[in-house]
Tab-separated table of C-alpha atoms and ligand atoms in Angstrom:
chain	number	residue	atom	x	y	z
A	32	MET	CA	-66.526	-13.608	68.204
A	33	THR	CA	-65.075	-15.759	65.431
A	34	GLN	CA	-66.309	-19.348	65.563
A	35	ILE	CA	-63.406	-21.766	65.772
A	36	ILE	CA	-63.024	-25.473	65.144
A	37	ALA	CA	-59.798	-26.646	66.816
A	38	ILE	CA	-58.207	-29.789	65.381
A	39	ASP	CA	-55.242	-31.442	67.111
A	40	GLY	CA	-53.478	-34.767	66.697
A	41	PRO	CA	-50.136	-36.419	65.930
A	42	ALA	CA	-48.247	-36.288	62.606
A	43	GLY	CA	-50.131	-37.996	59.783
A	44	SER	CA	-53.454	-38.167	61.616
A	45	GLY	CA	-55.017	-36.211	58.729
A	46	LYS	CA	-55.249	-32.781	60.366
A	47	SER	CA	-54.245	-30.577	57.428
A	48	THR	CA	-56.254	-32.399	54.787
A	49	VAL	CA	-59.316	-32.637	56.995
A	50	ALA	CA	-59.085	-29.076	58.332
A	51	ARG	CA	-58.822	-27.718	54.795
A	52	ALA	CA	-61.799	-29.803	53.623
A	53	VAL	CA	-63.951	-28.823	56.616
A	54	ALA	CA	-63.133	-25.164	55.968
A	55	THR	CA	-64.121	-25.534	52.304
A	56	ALA	CA	-67.376	-27.321	53.222
A	57	LEU	CA	-68.349	-24.524	55.624
A	58	GLY	CA	-66.988	-21.565	53.628
A	59	TRP	CA	-64.626	-20.836	56.528
A	60	SER	CA	-60.917	-19.991	56.572
A	61	PHE	CA	-58.179	-22.394	57.604
A	62	LEU	CA	-54.877	-22.124	59.493
A	63	ASP	CA	-52.095	-24.748	59.494
A	64	THR	CA	-50.089	-23.828	62.622
A	65	GLY	CA	-47.520	-26.568	61.960
A	66	ALA	CA	-46.521	-24.600	58.843
A	67	MET	CA	-45.777	-21.604	61.115
A	68	TYR	CA	-43.394	-23.608	63.351
A	69	ARG	CA	-41.860	-25.104	60.211
A	70	ALA	CA	-41.384	-21.626	58.675
A	71	VAL	CA	-39.544	-20.375	61.783
A	72	THR	CA	-37.390	-23.512	61.645
A	73	ALA	CA	-36.566	-22.937	57.959
A	74	GLU	CA	-35.517	-19.351	58.726
A	75	VAL	CA	-33.388	-20.473	61.702
A	76	LEU	CA	-31.578	-22.999	59.494
A	77	ARG	CA	-31.191	-20.499	56.634
A	78	ARG	CA	-29.454	-18.080	58.993
A	79	GLY	CA	-27.160	-20.828	60.285
A	80	ILE	CA	-28.545	-20.546	63.824
A	81	GLU	CA	-28.301	-23.630	66.033
A	82	PRO	CA	-31.916	-24.817	66.751
A	83	ALA	CA	-30.929	-25.380	70.401
A	84	ASP	CA	-29.783	-21.742	70.786
A	85	ALA	CA	-32.993	-20.753	72.564
A	86	ASP	CA	-32.391	-16.987	72.677
A	87	ALA	CA	-31.349	-16.615	69.041
A	88	VAL	CA	-34.267	-18.793	67.878
A	89	ALA	CA	-36.684	-16.810	70.063
A	90	ARG	CA	-35.524	-13.584	68.400
A	91	VAL	CA	-36.164	-15.002	64.938
A	92	ALA	CA	-39.691	-16.016	66.017
A	93	ALA	CA	-40.484	-12.693	67.714
A	94	GLU	CA	-39.431	-10.648	64.670
A	95	ALA	CA	-40.826	-12.911	61.939
A	96	SER	CA	-43.665	-11.992	59.669
A	97	ILE	CA	-45.303	-15.225	58.541
A	98	SER	CA	-48.102	-16.051	56.159
A	99	THR	CA	-49.334	-19.542	55.320
A	100	LEU	CA	-51.681	-18.953	52.374
A	101	PRO	CA	-51.626	-19.074	49.410
A	102	ARG	CA	-48.033	-20.175	50.072
A	103	VAL	CA	-45.949	-20.328	53.222
A	104	THR	CA	-43.621	-17.334	53.530
A	105	ILE	CA	-41.445	-15.932	56.289
A	106	ASN	CA	-40.134	-12.381	56.082
A	107	GLY	CA	-41.278	-12.355	52.458
A	108	VAL	CA	-39.304	-15.484	51.454
A	109	ASP	CA	-41.269	-18.413	50.000
A	110	VAL	CA	-40.501	-21.538	52.072
A	111	GLU	CA	-43.393	-23.697	50.854
A	112	GLU	CA	-41.025	-26.475	49.687
A	113	THR	CA	-38.238	-26.000	52.255
A	114	ILE	CA	-40.567	-26.518	55.215
A	115	ARG	CA	-41.185	-30.158	54.171
A	116	SER	CA	-37.460	-30.977	53.852
A	117	GLU	CA	-35.588	-33.449	56.028
A	118	PRO	CA	-33.514	-30.804	57.911
A	119	VAL	CA	-36.744	-29.018	58.892
A	120	ASN	CA	-38.410	-32.300	59.944
A	121	VAL	CA	-35.427	-32.918	62.218
A	122	ALA	CA	-35.092	-29.425	63.739
A	123	VAL	CA	-38.769	-28.462	64.101
A	124	SER	CA	-39.201	-30.442	67.344
A	125	THR	CA	-36.460	-28.418	69.051
A	126	VAL	CA	-37.705	-25.090	67.694
A	127	SER	CA	-41.345	-25.778	68.637
A	128	ALA	CA	-40.402	-26.878	72.176
A	129	ASN	CA	-38.986	-23.376	72.802
A	130	PRO	CA	-41.541	-21.568	75.060
A	131	ALA	CA	-40.705	-18.127	73.630
A	132	VAL	CA	-41.290	-19.398	70.088
A	133	ARG	CA	-44.648	-20.811	71.191
A	134	ARG	CA	-45.675	-17.503	72.776
A	135	ALA	CA	-44.807	-15.644	69.574
A	136	MET	CA	-46.789	-18.097	67.424
A	137	VAL	CA	-49.833	-18.229	69.737
A	138	THR	CA	-50.068	-14.420	69.695
A	139	ARG	CA	-50.092	-14.483	65.884
A	140	GLN	CA	-52.627	-17.322	65.768
A	141	ARG	CA	-55.071	-15.520	68.069
A	142	ALA	CA	-54.720	-12.224	66.196
A	143	TRP	CA	-55.221	-14.025	62.889
A	144	ALA	CA	-58.392	-15.764	64.088
A	145	ALA	CA	-59.818	-12.560	65.565
A	146	ALA	CA	-59.457	-10.853	62.172
A	147	GLN	CA	-61.419	-13.499	60.243
A	148	PRO	CA	-64.764	-12.364	58.816
A	149	THR	CA	-65.925	-16.015	58.782
A	150	GLY	CA	-65.493	-18.935	61.148
A	151	THR	CA	-62.122	-20.630	60.990
A	152	VAL	CA	-60.628	-24.109	61.270
A	153	VAL	CA	-57.262	-24.169	63.055
A	154	GLU	CA	-55.100	-27.278	63.264
A	155	GLY	CA	-51.981	-28.136	65.270
A	156	ARG	CA	-50.948	-29.778	68.539
A	157	ASP	CA	-52.105	-27.352	71.254
A	158	ILE	CA	-55.033	-25.594	69.580
A	159	ALA	CA	-57.838	-26.916	71.802
A	160	THR	CA	-55.745	-27.071	74.977
A	161	VAL	CA	-53.865	-23.752	74.871
A	162	VAL	CA	-54.548	-21.489	71.899
A	163	PHE	CA	-58.355	-21.600	71.750
A	164	PRO	CA	-59.633	-23.349	74.899
A	165	ASP	CA	-63.089	-21.848	74.201
A	166	ALA	CA	-63.313	-23.171	70.623
A	167	ARG	CA	-66.824	-23.966	69.441
A	168	LEU	CA	-65.765	-27.538	68.580
A	169	LYS	CA	-62.615	-29.451	69.564
A	170	VAL	CA	-61.532	-32.446	67.519
A	171	TYR	CA	-58.681	-34.848	68.231
A	172	LEU	CA	-57.658	-36.966	65.233
A	173	THR	CA	-55.756	-40.230	65.593
A	174	ALA	CA	-54.688	-43.048	63.241
A	175	SER	CA	-52.501	-46.135	63.534
A	176	LEU	CA	-48.748	-45.555	63.358
A	177	ASP	CA	-48.503	-47.577	60.125
A	178	GLU	CA	-51.161	-45.481	58.448
A	179	ARG	CA	-49.696	-42.200	59.707
A	180	ALA	CA	-46.220	-43.133	58.429
A	181	ARG	CA	-47.738	-44.171	55.088
A	182	ARG	CA	-49.404	-40.750	54.762
A	183	ARG	CA	-46.134	-38.968	55.584
A	184	GLY	CA	-44.424	-40.849	52.721
A	185	ASP	CA	-40.743	-39.988	52.532
A	186	GLU	CA	-40.481	-38.874	56.147
A	187	GLY	CA	-40.502	-42.504	57.306
A	188	VAL	CA	-41.787	-44.265	60.383
A	189	SER	CA	-38.793	-43.525	62.626
A	190	SER	CA	-38.936	-39.762	62.040
A	191	VAL	CA	-42.716	-39.683	62.601
A	192	THR	CA	-42.286	-41.683	65.845
A	193	ARG	CA	-39.470	-39.421	67.053
A	194	ARG	CA	-41.422	-36.239	66.322
A	195	ASP	CA	-44.553	-37.590	68.050
A	196	SER	CA	-42.622	-38.482	71.203
A	197	ALA	CA	-40.968	-35.057	71.239
A	198	ASP	CA	-44.341	-33.316	70.744
A	199	ARG	CA	-45.974	-35.365	73.530
A	200	GLU	CA	-43.122	-35.168	76.014
A	201	ARG	CA	-42.071	-31.522	75.774
A	202	VAL	CA	-42.797	-29.285	78.775
A	203	ALA	CA	-44.260	-26.320	76.847
A	204	SER	CA	-47.769	-27.085	75.534
A	205	PRO	CA	-47.300	-30.787	74.739
A	206	LEU	CA	-49.642	-32.619	72.376
A	207	ARG	CA	-52.649	-33.609	74.522
A	208	GLN	CA	-56.206	-34.595	73.889
A	209	ALA	CA	-58.502	-31.923	75.401
A	210	SER	CA	-60.942	-33.508	77.858
A	211	ASP	CA	-63.890	-32.107	75.880
A	212	ALA	CA	-62.599	-33.053	72.410
A	213	VAL	CA	-64.417	-35.349	69.993
A	214	VAL	CA	-61.955	-38.153	69.149
A	215	ILE	CA	-61.970	-39.541	65.601
A	216	ASP	CA	-59.769	-42.447	64.505
A	217	THR	CA	-59.172	-41.772	60.808
A	218	THR	CA	-57.270	-45.009	60.000
A	219	ASP	CA	-60.085	-46.581	57.981
A	220	LEU	CA	-62.107	-43.477	57.112
A	221	SER	CA	-62.112	-41.454	53.893
A	222	ILE	CA	-61.554	-37.700	54.057
A	223	ASP	CA	-65.245	-37.164	53.236
A	224	GLN	CA	-66.325	-39.407	56.117
A	225	VAL	CA	-64.182	-37.479	58.609
A	226	VAL	CA	-65.454	-34.140	57.285
A	227	GLU	CA	-69.056	-35.344	57.549
A	228	GLU	CA	-68.495	-36.452	61.129
A	229	ILE	CA	-66.998	-33.072	62.110
A	230	VAL	CA	-69.773	-31.075	60.424
A	231	LYS	CA	-72.322	-33.292	62.202
A	232	TRP	CA	-70.690	-32.545	65.575
A	233	LEU	CA	-70.652	-28.820	64.774
A	234	LYS	CA	-74.396	-28.918	64.248
A	235	THR	CA	-75.053	-30.975	67.387
A	236	PRO	CA	-76.282	-28.656	70.142
A	237	ASN	CA	-74.068	-28.980	73.227
B	518	DC	O1	-48.349	-30.525	61.727
B	518	DC	P1	-46.873	-30.580	61.294
B	518	DC	O2	-46.318	-31.980	61.227
B	518	DC	O3	-46.587	-29.786	60.069
B	518	DC	O4	-46.101	-29.842	62.501
B	518	DC	C1	-44.696	-29.739	62.520
B	518	DC	C2	-44.181	-29.612	63.938
B	518	DC	O5	-44.586	-28.362	64.487
B	518	DC	C3	-44.685	-30.675	64.914
B	518	DC	O6	-43.834	-31.800	64.959
B	518	DC	C4	-44.720	-29.947	66.231
B	518	DC	C5	-44.872	-28.500	65.860
B	518	DC	N1	-46.212	-27.947	66.138
B	518	DC	C6	-46.440	-27.516	67.413
B	518	DC	O7	-45.588	-27.673	68.281
B	518	DC	N2	-47.626	-26.912	67.718
B	518	DC	C7	-48.573	-26.755	66.792
B	518	DC	N3	-49.711	-26.134	67.129
B	518	DC	C8	-48.360	-27.232	65.475
B	518	DC	C9	-47.157	-27.839	65.176
């Protein structure tokens, strides 16, 4: 079975940067699941569908073909830039709280991981709790709100706070720290220090 490192945490905790760097250090692949929810959101907005229209949004998710590397595409359309736009930041909380959307994405995430010839690092909000509860290593990244907002740049502190609350409070697979996750506060750590810590935990016999 594919070895998996699951990395969860709130916006700006360093998940993408760290997951990518851990994958590079180990020669493993990497999956940014937030980009998948963002891609569905971009497609919903492009088609003029109301994000709260649960059935229409679920259909978009069920039928979508998504890839995240080398660039994020949905149904063959490059949305690498669009997925970081303000309208997507606003609508992604509603789209990702839709249980049918989550089912469609989780199915794709599991199939993707199963097809990897190497280990893989997967980051998101529900990776250790729902998608891969048997992951080899579970990591929960945190950082102070100020630092997380700084890392998110243009998004701003109020949008980051709103998205975090929505991610934590939704009914379907909310952001939660898995009971067996290693918790790393990245506020005052460099990327290299966080990567080192994760690789150390991977090599620690459990
Ligand atoms: O990691 P990110 O900020 O790009 O994620 C964007 C949104 O996608 C986030 O606010 C909630 C949602 N998301 C999710 O619900 N589950 C995941 N596994 C990853 C992201």
